[in-house]
Short mmCIF file of C-alpha atoms in Angstrom, two decimals:
data_model
loop_
_atom_site.label_atom_id
_atom_site.label_comp_id
_atom_site.label_asym_id
_atom_site.label_seq_id
_atom_site.Cartn_x
_atom_site.Cartn_y
_atom_site.Cartn_z
CA ASP A 1 -8.55 -41.75 26.22
CA ASN A 2 -9.10 -42.21 22.48
CA ARG A 3 -9.80 -38.61 21.75
CA SER A 4 -7.28 -36.82 19.39
CA ILE A 5 -4.72 -34.61 20.90
CA SER A 6 -6.19 -31.55 19.13
CA SER A 7 -9.67 -32.35 20.71
CA ARG A 8 -8.11 -32.41 24.28
CA ILE A 9 -6.22 -29.30 23.48
CA GLY A 10 -9.36 -27.49 22.39
CA GLU A 11 -11.32 -28.68 25.43
CA PHE A 12 -8.61 -27.48 27.85
CA ILE A 13 -8.53 -23.99 26.02
CA CYS A 14 -12.34 -23.69 26.43
CA ARG A 15 -12.19 -24.82 30.04
CA HIS A 16 -9.65 -22.25 30.88
CA ARG A 17 -10.28 -19.58 28.31
CA LEU A 18 -10.95 -16.81 30.98
CA LYS A 19 -7.72 -17.54 32.75
CA VAL A 20 -5.78 -17.55 29.40
CA LEU A 21 -7.38 -14.24 28.44
CA LEU A 22 -6.78 -12.64 31.71
CA LEU A 23 -3.19 -13.75 31.69
CA SER A 24 -2.79 -12.51 28.17
CA VAL A 25 -4.17 -8.95 29.10
CA VAL A 26 -1.86 -8.93 32.11
CA VAL A 27 1.16 -9.76 29.93
CA VAL A 28 0.36 -7.25 27.22
CA THR A 29 -0.43 -4.64 29.80
CA VAL A 30 2.97 -4.94 31.22
CA ILE A 31 4.61 -4.78 27.62
CA ILE A 32 2.69 -1.60 26.93
CA SER A 33 3.96 0.06 30.18
CA ILE A 34 7.42 -0.68 28.94
CA ILE A 35 7.03 0.55 25.34
CA LEU A 36 4.84 3.61 26.54
CA PRO A 37 5.54 4.97 29.73
CA GLU A 38 2.87 7.19 31.23
CA ARG A 39 2.39 10.02 28.87
CA VAL A 40 3.28 13.60 30.19
CA SER A 41 1.54 16.65 28.59
CA ILE A 42 3.27 19.91 28.29
CA PRO A 43 1.01 22.63 29.91
CA GLY A 44 -0.52 24.97 27.26
CA GLU A 45 0.46 22.72 24.18
CA SER A 46 -1.89 20.81 22.12
CA GLU A 47 -0.47 17.42 20.96
CA LEU A 48 -1.51 13.97 19.85
CA ILE A 49 0.10 10.58 19.90
CA VAL A 50 -0.39 8.28 16.89
CA ALA A 51 0.43 4.53 16.85
CA LYS A 52 1.41 3.00 13.46
CA PRO A 53 2.98 -0.15 12.43
CA PHE A 54 5.88 1.40 10.32
CA GLY A 55 8.38 4.22 10.69
CA PRO A 56 11.99 5.36 9.96
CA SER A 57 14.99 3.11 11.01
CA ILE A 58 17.37 5.93 10.81
CA LYS A 59 17.81 9.37 12.72
CA ALA A 60 17.21 11.42 9.64
CA PRO A 61 14.81 9.93 7.31
CA ASP A 62 15.67 11.58 3.93
CA PRO A 63 12.88 11.07 1.39
CA ALA A 64 15.51 10.50 -1.32
CA ARG A 65 16.76 7.30 0.45
CA GLY A 66 14.70 4.08 0.16
CA TYR A 67 11.03 4.48 1.11
CA ASN A 68 11.58 7.24 3.88
CA GLY A 69 9.62 9.73 1.70
CA TRP A 70 6.34 7.90 2.82
CA TYR A 71 7.31 8.52 6.47
CA THR A 72 8.05 12.27 6.04
CA SER A 73 5.05 12.80 3.81
CA GLU A 74 2.57 11.29 6.02
CA ALA A 75 4.08 13.24 9.02
CA GLY A 76 3.59 16.53 7.06
CA ILE A 77 7.42 17.15 7.07
CA THR A 78 8.05 17.05 3.21
CA GLU A 79 5.89 18.12 0.29
CA THR A 80 6.01 17.35 -3.32
CA LEU A 81 5.58 19.68 -6.55
CA PHE A 82 2.25 17.82 -7.11
CA THR A 83 -0.04 15.80 -4.92
CA LEU A 84 -3.20 13.51 -5.00
CA ASP A 85 -6.16 14.81 -3.25
CA TYR A 86 -8.53 12.55 -1.14
CA GLU A 87 -10.32 11.73 -4.34
CA MET A 88 -7.18 10.70 -6.07
CA ASN A 89 -7.10 13.73 -8.35
CA LEU A 90 -3.78 15.38 -9.41
CA LYS A 91 -3.26 18.75 -7.75
CA PRO A 92 -0.42 21.13 -7.66
CA LEU A 93 1.15 21.60 -4.22
CA LEU A 94 4.42 23.34 -4.11
CA ALA A 95 3.83 23.98 -7.91
CA GLU A 96 1.64 26.82 -9.00
CA SER A 97 1.08 25.77 -12.54
CA PHE A 98 2.71 23.71 -15.46
CA THR A 99 3.00 23.91 -19.27
CA HIS A 100 3.58 20.71 -21.45
CA THR A 101 5.76 22.57 -23.93
CA ALA A 102 6.89 19.34 -25.86
CA PRO A 103 6.14 15.62 -25.70
CA ASP A 104 9.18 15.16 -23.45
CA THR A 105 9.47 18.82 -21.77
CA TRP A 106 7.50 20.16 -18.84
CA GLU A 107 7.77 23.83 -17.46
CA ILE A 108 6.77 24.09 -13.96
CA THR A 109 6.22 27.32 -12.07
CA LEU A 110 6.71 27.32 -8.26
CA LYS A 111 4.24 29.07 -5.85
CA LYS A 112 5.75 32.26 -4.44
CA GLY A 113 6.61 32.91 -0.68
CA ILE A 114 7.25 29.33 0.36
CA ARG A 115 10.14 28.81 2.93
CA PHE A 116 11.90 25.81 4.15
CA HIS A 117 11.83 24.98 7.95
CA ASP A 118 15.08 26.88 8.30
CA MET A 119 13.37 29.97 6.85
CA THR A 120 15.26 29.91 3.51
CA SER A 121 13.35 30.44 0.44
CA VAL A 122 12.15 27.67 -1.88
CA THR A 123 13.50 28.58 -5.20
CA ALA A 124 13.97 26.99 -8.63
CA THR A 125 17.71 26.47 -7.69
CA ALA A 126 16.85 24.81 -4.34
CA VAL A 127 14.25 22.46 -6.05
CA LYS A 128 16.77 21.49 -8.69
CA TRP A 129 19.43 20.74 -5.96
CA SER A 130 16.79 18.48 -4.16
CA PHE A 131 16.02 16.49 -7.47
CA ASP A 132 19.66 16.21 -8.48
CA ARG A 133 20.48 14.23 -5.42
CA ILE A 134 17.84 11.62 -6.68
CA ILE A 135 18.73 11.51 -10.24
CA VAL A 136 22.49 11.97 -10.63
CA GLU A 137 24.22 8.61 -10.21
CA LYS A 138 27.32 10.07 -8.46
CA SER A 139 25.04 11.47 -5.78
CA ASP A 140 25.14 9.93 -2.27
CA MET A 141 21.38 10.03 -2.51
CA PHE A 142 20.97 8.68 -6.06
CA ASN A 143 17.68 6.59 -6.09
CA LYS A 144 17.78 4.15 -8.94
CA ARG A 145 14.12 3.16 -8.40
CA LEU A 146 12.83 6.82 -8.48
CA GLN A 147 15.01 7.86 -11.42
CA LYS A 148 13.74 4.88 -13.41
CA LEU A 149 10.22 6.12 -12.62
CA LEU A 150 11.06 9.71 -13.43
CA ASP A 151 13.31 9.13 -16.43
CA ILE A 152 14.63 12.78 -15.94
CA LYS A 153 17.09 13.64 -18.66
CA SER A 154 17.83 17.16 -17.52
CA ILE A 155 16.63 19.96 -15.27
CA THR A 156 17.24 23.62 -16.06
CA TYR A 157 15.52 26.80 -14.54
CA ARG A 158 14.56 30.24 -15.54
CA GLY A 159 14.63 32.82 -12.86
CA ASP A 160 13.65 32.06 -9.21
CA ASP A 161 10.42 30.23 -9.77
CA THR A 162 10.53 28.24 -13.06
CA LEU A 163 11.90 24.79 -13.81
CA ILE A 164 12.19 22.91 -16.96
CA PHE A 165 12.19 19.13 -16.79
CA GLU A 166 13.29 17.06 -19.92
CA THR A 167 12.46 13.40 -19.80
CA GLY A 168 14.37 10.69 -21.65
CA GLU A 169 11.07 9.62 -23.46
CA PRO A 170 7.60 11.17 -23.67
CA ASN A 171 5.69 10.32 -20.53
CA ALA A 172 2.05 11.15 -20.02
CA ALA A 173 2.47 9.90 -16.29
CA PHE A 174 5.24 12.35 -15.62
CA LEU A 175 3.25 14.80 -13.39
CA TYR A 176 1.71 12.04 -11.43
CA TYR A 177 5.25 10.58 -10.70
CA LEU A 178 6.01 13.93 -9.16
CA THR A 179 3.53 13.16 -6.35
CA SER A 180 5.73 10.22 -5.24
CA PRO A 181 6.83 10.97 -1.64
CA GLY A 182 10.46 10.11 -2.40
CA THR A 183 10.45 13.30 -4.52
CA GLY A 184 9.66 15.38 -1.33
CA ILE A 185 11.64 18.74 -1.61
CA VAL A 186 14.20 19.35 1.14
CA GLY A 187 16.41 22.27 1.74
CA GLY A 188 20.19 22.44 1.52
CA GLY A 189 20.64 22.29 5.37
CA SER A 190 19.38 18.69 5.47
CA GLY A 191 21.93 16.13 6.58
CA LYS A 192 22.62 13.04 8.58
CA ASP A 193 20.98 14.61 11.69
CA ILE A 194 18.15 16.49 10.29
CA ILE A 195 15.68 16.78 7.40
CA ILE A 196 14.42 20.31 6.50
CA GLY A 197 11.14 20.26 4.49
CA THR A 198 8.36 22.67 3.70
CA GLY A 199 5.39 21.03 5.29
CA PRO A 200 3.21 22.19 8.21
CA PHE A 201 5.28 20.25 10.70
CA LYS A 202 9.06 20.09 11.13
CA LEU A 203 11.23 17.11 12.52
CA ALA A 204 11.89 17.34 16.09
CA ASN A 205 13.41 14.01 16.91
CA VAL A 206 13.61 10.45 15.72
CA ILE A 207 14.38 7.33 17.68
CA PRO A 208 14.89 4.67 15.12
CA ASN A 209 12.33 2.04 14.81
CA GLU A 210 10.48 3.52 18.04
CA GLU A 211 9.23 7.07 17.45
CA MET A 212 9.25 10.09 15.27
CA VAL A 213 8.39 13.45 16.85
CA VAL A 214 7.12 16.57 14.89
CA SER A 215 6.39 20.02 15.89
CA ARG A 216 4.40 22.85 14.20
CA PHE A 217 6.16 25.04 11.59
CA ASP A 218 4.87 28.51 12.25
CA GLY A 219 6.38 29.69 8.89
CA TYR A 220 4.35 27.31 6.86
CA TRP A 221 2.95 28.89 3.55
CA GLY A 222 -0.46 27.40 3.92
CA GLU A 223 -2.94 26.87 6.84
CA ARG A 224 -1.20 26.79 10.14
CA SER A 225 -1.31 23.57 12.09
CA LYS A 226 -3.83 23.36 15.08
CA LEU A 227 -1.35 21.07 16.86
CA ASP A 228 1.84 22.13 18.64
CA ARG A 229 3.32 18.55 18.63
CA VAL A 230 2.65 15.05 17.41
CA HIS A 231 4.36 11.79 18.45
CA LEU A 232 4.29 8.99 15.90
CA LYS A 233 4.79 5.83 17.84
CA ILE A 234 5.93 2.66 15.98
CA ILE A 235 4.14 -0.44 17.52
CA GLN A 236 4.28 -3.24 14.96
CA ASN A 237 2.08 -5.73 16.91
CA PRO A 238 -1.51 -4.90 16.09
CA VAL A 239 -2.82 -6.22 19.45
CA THR A 240 -0.29 -4.23 21.43
CA ARG A 241 -1.18 -1.09 19.42
CA MET A 242 -4.85 -1.54 20.15
CA LEU A 243 -4.52 -2.16 23.85
CA ALA A 244 -2.31 0.91 24.12
CA PHE A 245 -5.05 2.86 22.29
CA GLU A 246 -7.74 1.56 24.65
CA ALA A 247 -5.71 2.34 27.70
CA GLY A 248 -5.42 6.02 26.59
CA GLN A 249 -1.76 5.86 25.89
CA VAL A 250 -2.34 6.91 22.17
CA ASP A 251 -4.96 8.98 20.58
CA ILE A 252 -5.13 7.42 17.16
CA ALA A 253 -4.32 3.91 16.07
CA LEU A 254 -3.54 3.09 12.51
CA GLY A 255 -4.08 -0.36 11.04
CA PHE A 256 -6.91 -1.14 13.37
CA PRO A 257 -7.44 -5.00 13.54
CA GLU A 258 -10.93 -5.53 11.94
CA ASN A 259 -12.07 -8.18 14.16
CA ASP A 260 -11.86 -5.63 17.00
CA VAL A 261 -14.55 -3.31 15.50
CA TYR A 262 -17.59 -5.15 16.74
CA ARG A 263 -16.21 -5.02 20.26
CA LEU A 264 -15.36 -1.34 20.27
CA ARG A 265 -18.04 0.09 17.87
CA GLY A 266 -20.60 0.69 20.66
CA ARG A 267 -18.35 2.81 22.74
CA LYS A 268 -19.36 6.44 22.51
CA SER A 269 -15.79 7.72 23.15
CA ILE A 270 -14.34 5.93 20.25
CA ASN A 271 -14.79 6.54 16.54
CA ILE A 272 -13.88 3.95 13.96
CA ILE A 273 -12.64 5.69 10.51
CA ARG A 274 -12.76 3.65 7.30
CA ASN A 275 -11.69 4.56 3.85
CA PRO A 276 -11.21 2.65 0.71
CA SER A 277 -7.47 2.51 -0.44
CA THR A 278 -5.47 1.73 -3.39
CA ARG A 279 -4.03 -1.29 -1.75
CA LEU A 280 -4.63 -4.57 -3.53
CA CYS A 281 -4.67 -8.12 -2.34
CA PHE A 282 -3.98 -10.68 -5.14
CA PHE A 283 -2.08 -13.64 -6.35
CA PHE A 284 0.66 -13.64 -8.70
CA VAL A 285 0.07 -16.77 -10.89
CA ARG A 286 2.95 -18.75 -12.33
CA MET A 287 1.62 -19.35 -15.85
CA ALA A 288 4.75 -19.74 -17.87
CA ASP A 289 5.05 -23.35 -16.94
CA GLY A 290 3.61 -25.86 -14.68
CA PRO A 291 -0.15 -26.63 -14.13
CA LEU A 292 -1.31 -22.95 -14.14
CA SER A 293 -0.02 -22.43 -17.58
CA ASP A 294 -3.48 -23.98 -18.80
CA SER A 295 -5.89 -21.00 -18.76
CA ARG A 296 -8.85 -23.41 -17.95
CA ILE A 297 -7.27 -24.12 -14.51
CA ARG A 298 -6.63 -20.48 -13.72
CA GLN A 299 -10.23 -19.72 -14.54
CA ALA A 300 -11.39 -22.71 -12.38
CA ILE A 301 -9.49 -21.24 -9.50
CA ASN A 302 -11.25 -17.79 -10.16
CA TYR A 303 -14.76 -19.55 -9.92
CA ALA A 304 -13.61 -21.78 -6.82
CA LEU A 305 -12.75 -18.74 -4.84
CA ASN A 306 -15.46 -17.28 -2.61
CA ARG A 307 -14.21 -13.64 -2.37
CA ARG A 308 -17.24 -12.45 -0.34
CA GLU A 309 -16.41 -15.19 2.23
CA ILE A 310 -12.86 -14.09 2.52
CA VAL A 311 -13.76 -10.30 3.06
CA ASP A 312 -16.47 -11.33 5.53
CA THR A 313 -14.20 -13.90 7.46
CA VAL A 314 -10.86 -12.37 7.29
CA LEU A 315 -11.69 -8.69 7.28
CA SER A 316 -14.82 -8.90 9.38
CA GLY A 317 -16.70 -7.49 6.47
CA ILE A 318 -15.37 -4.01 6.71
CA GLY A 319 -11.72 -4.18 5.86
CA GLY A 320 -12.02 -4.61 2.13
CA GLU A 321 -14.10 -4.67 -0.97
CA VAL A 322 -14.32 -7.69 -3.31
CA GLY A 323 -12.16 -6.90 -6.37
CA ALA A 324 -12.78 -7.42 -10.05
CA SER A 325 -10.22 -5.07 -11.74
CA ILE A 326 -6.67 -4.65 -10.55
CA PHE A 327 -7.72 -0.95 -9.93
CA PRO A 328 -10.12 -0.03 -7.19
CA SER A 329 -13.38 1.74 -8.26
CA ILE A 330 -12.29 4.86 -6.22
CA LEU A 331 -9.74 5.47 -9.00
CA PRO A 332 -10.79 7.41 -12.12
CA TRP A 333 -8.88 4.83 -14.20
CA SER A 334 -10.77 1.88 -12.95
CA ASN A 335 -12.64 -0.17 -15.54
CA ARG A 336 -16.03 -0.44 -13.78
CA SER A 337 -17.54 -2.68 -16.29
CA LEU A 338 -15.58 -5.62 -14.89
CA GLN A 339 -17.48 -7.66 -12.35
CA PRO A 340 -15.95 -9.94 -9.64
CA TYR A 341 -15.72 -13.62 -10.76
CA PRO A 342 -18.75 -15.17 -9.04
CA HIS A 343 -18.35 -18.09 -6.68
CA ASP A 344 -19.49 -21.02 -8.82
CA HIS A 345 -18.52 -24.35 -7.59
CA GLU A 346 -19.96 -26.28 -10.63
CA LYS A 347 -18.38 -23.96 -13.26
CA ALA A 348 -14.93 -24.55 -11.45
CA LEU A 349 -15.54 -28.42 -11.54
CA SER A 350 -16.54 -28.14 -15.14
CA LEU A 351 -13.47 -26.14 -16.31
CA LEU A 352 -11.35 -28.67 -14.39
CA ALA A 353 -12.93 -31.62 -16.16
CA GLU A 354 -12.19 -30.00 -19.47
CA THR A 355 -8.40 -30.29 -18.80
CA GLY A 356 -8.77 -33.95 -18.23
CA VAL A 357 -8.21 -33.80 -14.38
CA ARG A 358 -10.15 -36.24 -12.26
CA ASP A 359 -10.03 -37.92 -8.83
CA SER A 360 -9.46 -41.52 -9.95
CA ASP A 361 -8.61 -42.90 -6.54
CA GLY A 362 -11.46 -41.10 -4.54
CA ASP A 363 -9.01 -39.36 -2.18
CA GLY A 364 -10.80 -35.98 -2.80
CA ILE A 365 -7.64 -34.64 -4.83
CA VAL A 366 -7.88 -34.47 -8.74
CA GLU A 367 -4.95 -35.80 -10.59
CA LEU A 368 -3.35 -34.09 -13.55
CA ASN A 369 -1.19 -36.34 -15.89
CA GLY A 370 -1.63 -38.95 -13.42
CA GLN A 371 -0.20 -36.87 -10.55
CA PRO A 372 -2.11 -35.13 -7.76
CA LEU A 373 -2.75 -31.52 -8.45
CA VAL A 374 -1.00 -29.84 -5.66
CA LEU A 375 -0.11 -26.02 -5.83
CA ASN A 376 2.58 -24.23 -3.88
CA MET A 377 0.94 -21.09 -2.28
CA TRP A 378 3.33 -18.69 -0.51
CA THR A 379 2.83 -15.33 1.33
CA TYR A 380 4.69 -13.32 3.80
CA GLU A 381 4.36 -12.09 7.51
CA GLY A 382 4.33 -8.40 7.00
CA ARG A 383 0.49 -7.82 6.95
CA ALA A 384 -1.80 -9.54 9.20
CA SER A 385 -4.59 -10.38 6.82
CA LEU A 386 -2.35 -12.36 4.45
CA LYS A 387 -1.90 -15.59 6.34
CA PRO A 388 -5.61 -16.17 7.16
CA THR A 389 -6.51 -15.25 3.62
CA LEU A 390 -4.08 -17.83 2.50
CA GLU A 391 -5.52 -20.45 4.90
CA LEU A 392 -9.08 -19.78 3.73
CA VAL A 393 -8.24 -20.02 0.02
CA GLN A 394 -6.63 -23.35 0.82
CA ASP A 395 -9.91 -24.64 2.16
CA GLN A 396 -11.79 -23.22 -0.68
CA LEU A 397 -9.62 -24.92 -3.32
CA LYS A 398 -9.79 -28.13 -1.57
CA ARG A 399 -13.62 -28.07 -2.08
CA VAL A 400 -12.95 -28.44 -5.82
CA GLY A 401 -10.30 -31.11 -5.41
CA ILE A 402 -7.08 -28.93 -5.70
CA ALA A 403 -4.53 -29.52 -2.96
CA THR A 404 -2.09 -26.90 -1.68
CA ARG A 405 1.14 -26.52 0.15
CA LEU A 406 1.45 -23.32 2.16
CA LYS A 407 4.66 -21.52 3.17
CA ILE A 408 4.92 -18.16 5.05
CA THR A 409 8.14 -16.09 4.68
CA LYS A 410 9.40 -13.02 6.57
CA THR A 411 9.35 -10.74 3.46
CA GLY A 412 7.84 -11.03 0.01
CA SER A 413 11.24 -10.95 -1.87
CA PRO A 414 12.10 -14.57 -1.50
CA ILE A 415 8.74 -15.63 -2.78
CA ASN A 416 9.14 -13.47 -5.80
CA GLN A 417 12.50 -15.06 -6.70
CA ALA A 418 11.24 -18.65 -5.98
CA MET A 419 8.31 -17.93 -8.28
CA LYS A 420 10.78 -17.01 -11.04
CA LYS A 421 12.25 -20.43 -10.64
CA SER A 422 8.90 -22.07 -10.97
CA GLU A 423 8.90 -23.05 -7.34
CA VAL A 424 5.76 -21.24 -6.57
CA HIS A 425 2.42 -21.43 -8.27
CA LEU A 426 0.44 -18.92 -6.30
CA ASN A 427 2.20 -15.86 -4.58
CA LEU A 428 -0.23 -13.97 -2.33
CA GLN A 429 0.81 -10.24 -2.03
CA MET A 430 -0.64 -6.86 -1.06
CA TRP A 431 0.52 -3.83 -2.97
CA ASN A 432 -0.23 -0.35 -3.40
CA ALA A 433 -1.48 -0.74 -6.99
CA VAL A 434 -1.50 3.12 -7.87
CA PRO A 435 0.73 4.88 -5.40
CA GLN A 436 1.04 7.80 -7.80
CA GLY A 437 -2.40 7.69 -8.96
CA ASP A 438 -1.56 6.80 -12.61
CA PRO A 439 -2.24 3.41 -14.04
CA ASP A 440 1.09 3.10 -15.89
CA TYR A 441 3.14 2.25 -12.74
CA PHE A 442 1.36 -1.01 -11.88
CA ILE A 443 1.03 -2.15 -15.71
CA SER A 444 4.55 -1.44 -16.78
CA ASN A 445 6.24 -2.91 -13.68
CA ILE A 446 4.20 -6.10 -13.64
CA PHE A 447 2.39 -7.14 -16.77
CA THR A 448 4.60 -6.22 -19.76
CA THR A 449 6.85 -8.96 -21.07
CA ASP A 450 10.07 -7.60 -19.65
CA ALA A 451 8.75 -5.90 -16.50
CA GLY A 452 10.89 -6.17 -13.48
CA SER A 453 8.21 -7.58 -11.22
CA ASN A 454 6.71 -9.92 -13.94
CA PHE A 455 7.36 -13.09 -11.74
CA MET A 456 4.60 -15.00 -13.64
CA GLY A 457 6.33 -15.35 -16.90
CA TYR A 458 3.48 -13.61 -18.58
CA SER A 459 3.53 -12.27 -22.08
CA ASN A 460 0.68 -10.73 -24.09
CA ALA A 461 1.59 -8.68 -27.38
CA GLU A 462 -1.45 -6.61 -27.36
CA LEU A 463 -0.89 -5.58 -23.81
CA ASP A 464 2.80 -4.66 -24.40
CA SER A 465 1.71 -2.59 -27.35
CA LEU A 466 -1.22 -0.77 -25.42
CA SER A 467 1.23 -0.14 -22.47
CA LYS A 468 3.60 1.72 -24.72
CA LYS A 469 0.69 3.62 -26.29
CA GLY A 470 -0.76 4.54 -22.88
CA LYS A 471 2.56 6.02 -21.69
CA THR A 472 2.66 8.40 -24.69
CA THR A 473 -0.96 9.34 -25.02
CA PHE A 474 -1.57 12.69 -23.42
CA GLU A 475 -5.41 13.03 -23.94
CA THR A 476 -7.12 11.69 -20.72
CA SER A 477 -10.17 10.14 -22.45
CA ALA A 478 -8.07 8.28 -25.01
CA ARG A 479 -5.67 6.94 -22.22
CA LYS A 480 -8.72 5.80 -20.33
CA LYS A 481 -9.95 3.70 -23.23
CA ILE A 482 -6.34 2.20 -23.44
CA TYR A 483 -6.16 1.28 -19.79
CA ASP A 484 -9.80 -0.10 -19.83
CA ARG A 485 -8.72 -2.66 -22.42
CA ILE A 486 -5.53 -3.49 -20.49
CA GLN A 487 -7.54 -4.36 -17.35
CA GLU A 488 -9.92 -6.53 -19.49
CA ILE A 489 -6.89 -8.43 -20.93
CA ILE A 490 -5.62 -8.97 -17.36
CA TYR A 491 -9.05 -10.09 -16.09
CA ASN A 492 -9.40 -12.53 -18.83
CA ASP A 493 -5.76 -13.98 -18.98
CA SER A 494 -5.41 -13.98 -15.11
CA PRO A 495 -1.73 -13.54 -14.64
CA VAL A 496 -2.94 -12.28 -11.36
CA ILE A 497 -5.88 -13.33 -9.50
CA VAL A 498 -7.66 -10.32 -7.64
CA LEU A 499 -9.14 -11.12 -4.26
CA TYR A 500 -10.01 -7.64 -2.69
CA HIS A 501 -9.09 -4.02 -2.36
CA LYS A 502 -8.16 -3.10 1.25
CA THR A 503 -10.17 -0.65 3.08
CA LEU A 504 -8.02 1.26 5.64
CA VAL A 505 -9.35 1.25 9.27
CA SER A 506 -8.16 3.49 12.10
CA ALA A 507 -9.46 4.11 15.54
CA VAL A 508 -9.56 7.64 17.00
CA HIS A 509 -10.65 8.88 20.54
CA GLU A 510 -13.77 11.29 20.31
CA TYR A 511 -11.63 14.37 21.22
CA VAL A 512 -9.63 14.01 17.91
CA SER A 513 -11.08 16.06 15.05
CA ASN A 514 -10.55 16.10 11.30
CA TYR A 515 -8.70 12.94 10.86
CA ARG A 516 -8.85 11.70 7.44
CA ILE A 517 -7.44 8.58 5.75
CA HIS A 518 -5.73 9.10 2.40
CA PRO A 519 -6.43 6.47 -0.17
CA ALA A 520 -2.72 6.21 -1.30
CA GLU A 521 -1.53 6.50 2.33
CA ASN A 522 0.34 9.74 1.48
CA HIS A 523 -0.91 11.77 4.39
CA ILE A 524 -1.71 11.32 8.08
CA LEU A 525 -0.83 14.62 9.77
CA THR A 526 -2.66 17.67 8.26
CA PRO A 527 -3.05 21.27 9.35
CA GLN A 528 -6.70 20.68 10.05
CA LEU A 529 -6.00 17.68 12.46
CA SER A 530 -6.78 18.80 15.85
CA ARG A 531 -7.49 17.94 19.57
CA LYS A 532 -10.68 19.39 21.12
#
């Protein structure tokens, strides 16, 4: 038989597709029965089971340690002084009000009558203690990343309800940074076995890497939860997660695979919930050296990419929006005058021709300085849409004669280090670009010359100057003009190439009410969430 091996494999799969599918369903069903035994309801209690891809790896997920704050915040266990609402506006939460008394000084007054889960009062002294664990280097909970973000020089208090924060430098983003889940306020009774917060739910139990269980806190200062108990199940595999949802083992499935939408959309008993997010899918571009140091080649890549095809193919047309700026349009800081680069095959070829590249041997790959133009493109396994996005980009670049070598790593860190060494040309990542709702974080951590995550070797003197100015400009409309200009510089220089802004998709059974997706992924469980 002269047919290729791949042709024969494809024919075999087509002939036996039904058998393979049935076998897969049986195997996954068995896995689900092991992971999620038959659910047992407690008579008279209202509870939900939520399946999600990530969760705590320790018994007591203290928000001050690592990124545990995201888990305790989304579970309604801990709360911060300020929060971001569902329109990404800054709002007081545990704070009642604030006064900006000097460029580097903020006076914050607490709401009265708030209690921790152990029924002790939330006072200025207790809040200072919670922050000191994060910012004092000798503390067991010292968090270098958070202290760098906050830049707190000192915390003092006046009476039971007023704190005075002094920062090392004037920082217009300071209140936004106080929305960081890592600053979640915990009580003095917190320890290695329990976290005592202020939220509508209190921690009941954690099985590391498997499940976190929370129960209603009846002493909550705000609206009382309509649920008695919630189980947050950690199921990393999206296929397993969705089959568990369809089998009725879970009530809400986060991270719904987009390609399942068309199959399930017609079912009356299931609701598909979507909401734009602040998560950005983009390439870091190594521009300090190598072929992408030429701005014309970077621009050629921008025009060679068909972003609509990526969103429609990889995300089934519902899991993202084609991007232009690094910031999504849902964010008040977004420069909405920027438009996505259009897919323009001829423009890409013209820009490449300007650099002198050409396909001299007719093999379909252009040569640069006598050598085939081959780019190293890497990404990581953590997010399901990254690998197919990379593969589709490979095909799109091939259409204009640019060859690529792909590599998939377990995590993103090795890619970043390899890019610093000029071993990677295009580094595909998916980051929450505005986790605290303020533009400074992404700009100062990636695009300034000395930024810790500037893996591109990028430097722009105007951007550096504007970044410093934006951080010390306190009038909102003036800051907006500064960050609009910064976004324009990034758009033109292309130290990163924006592909799309991720839309978060969840599946919920029809008996679940008031489930909402937060754009910055800060909240899952709210007092309003209920079961009919």
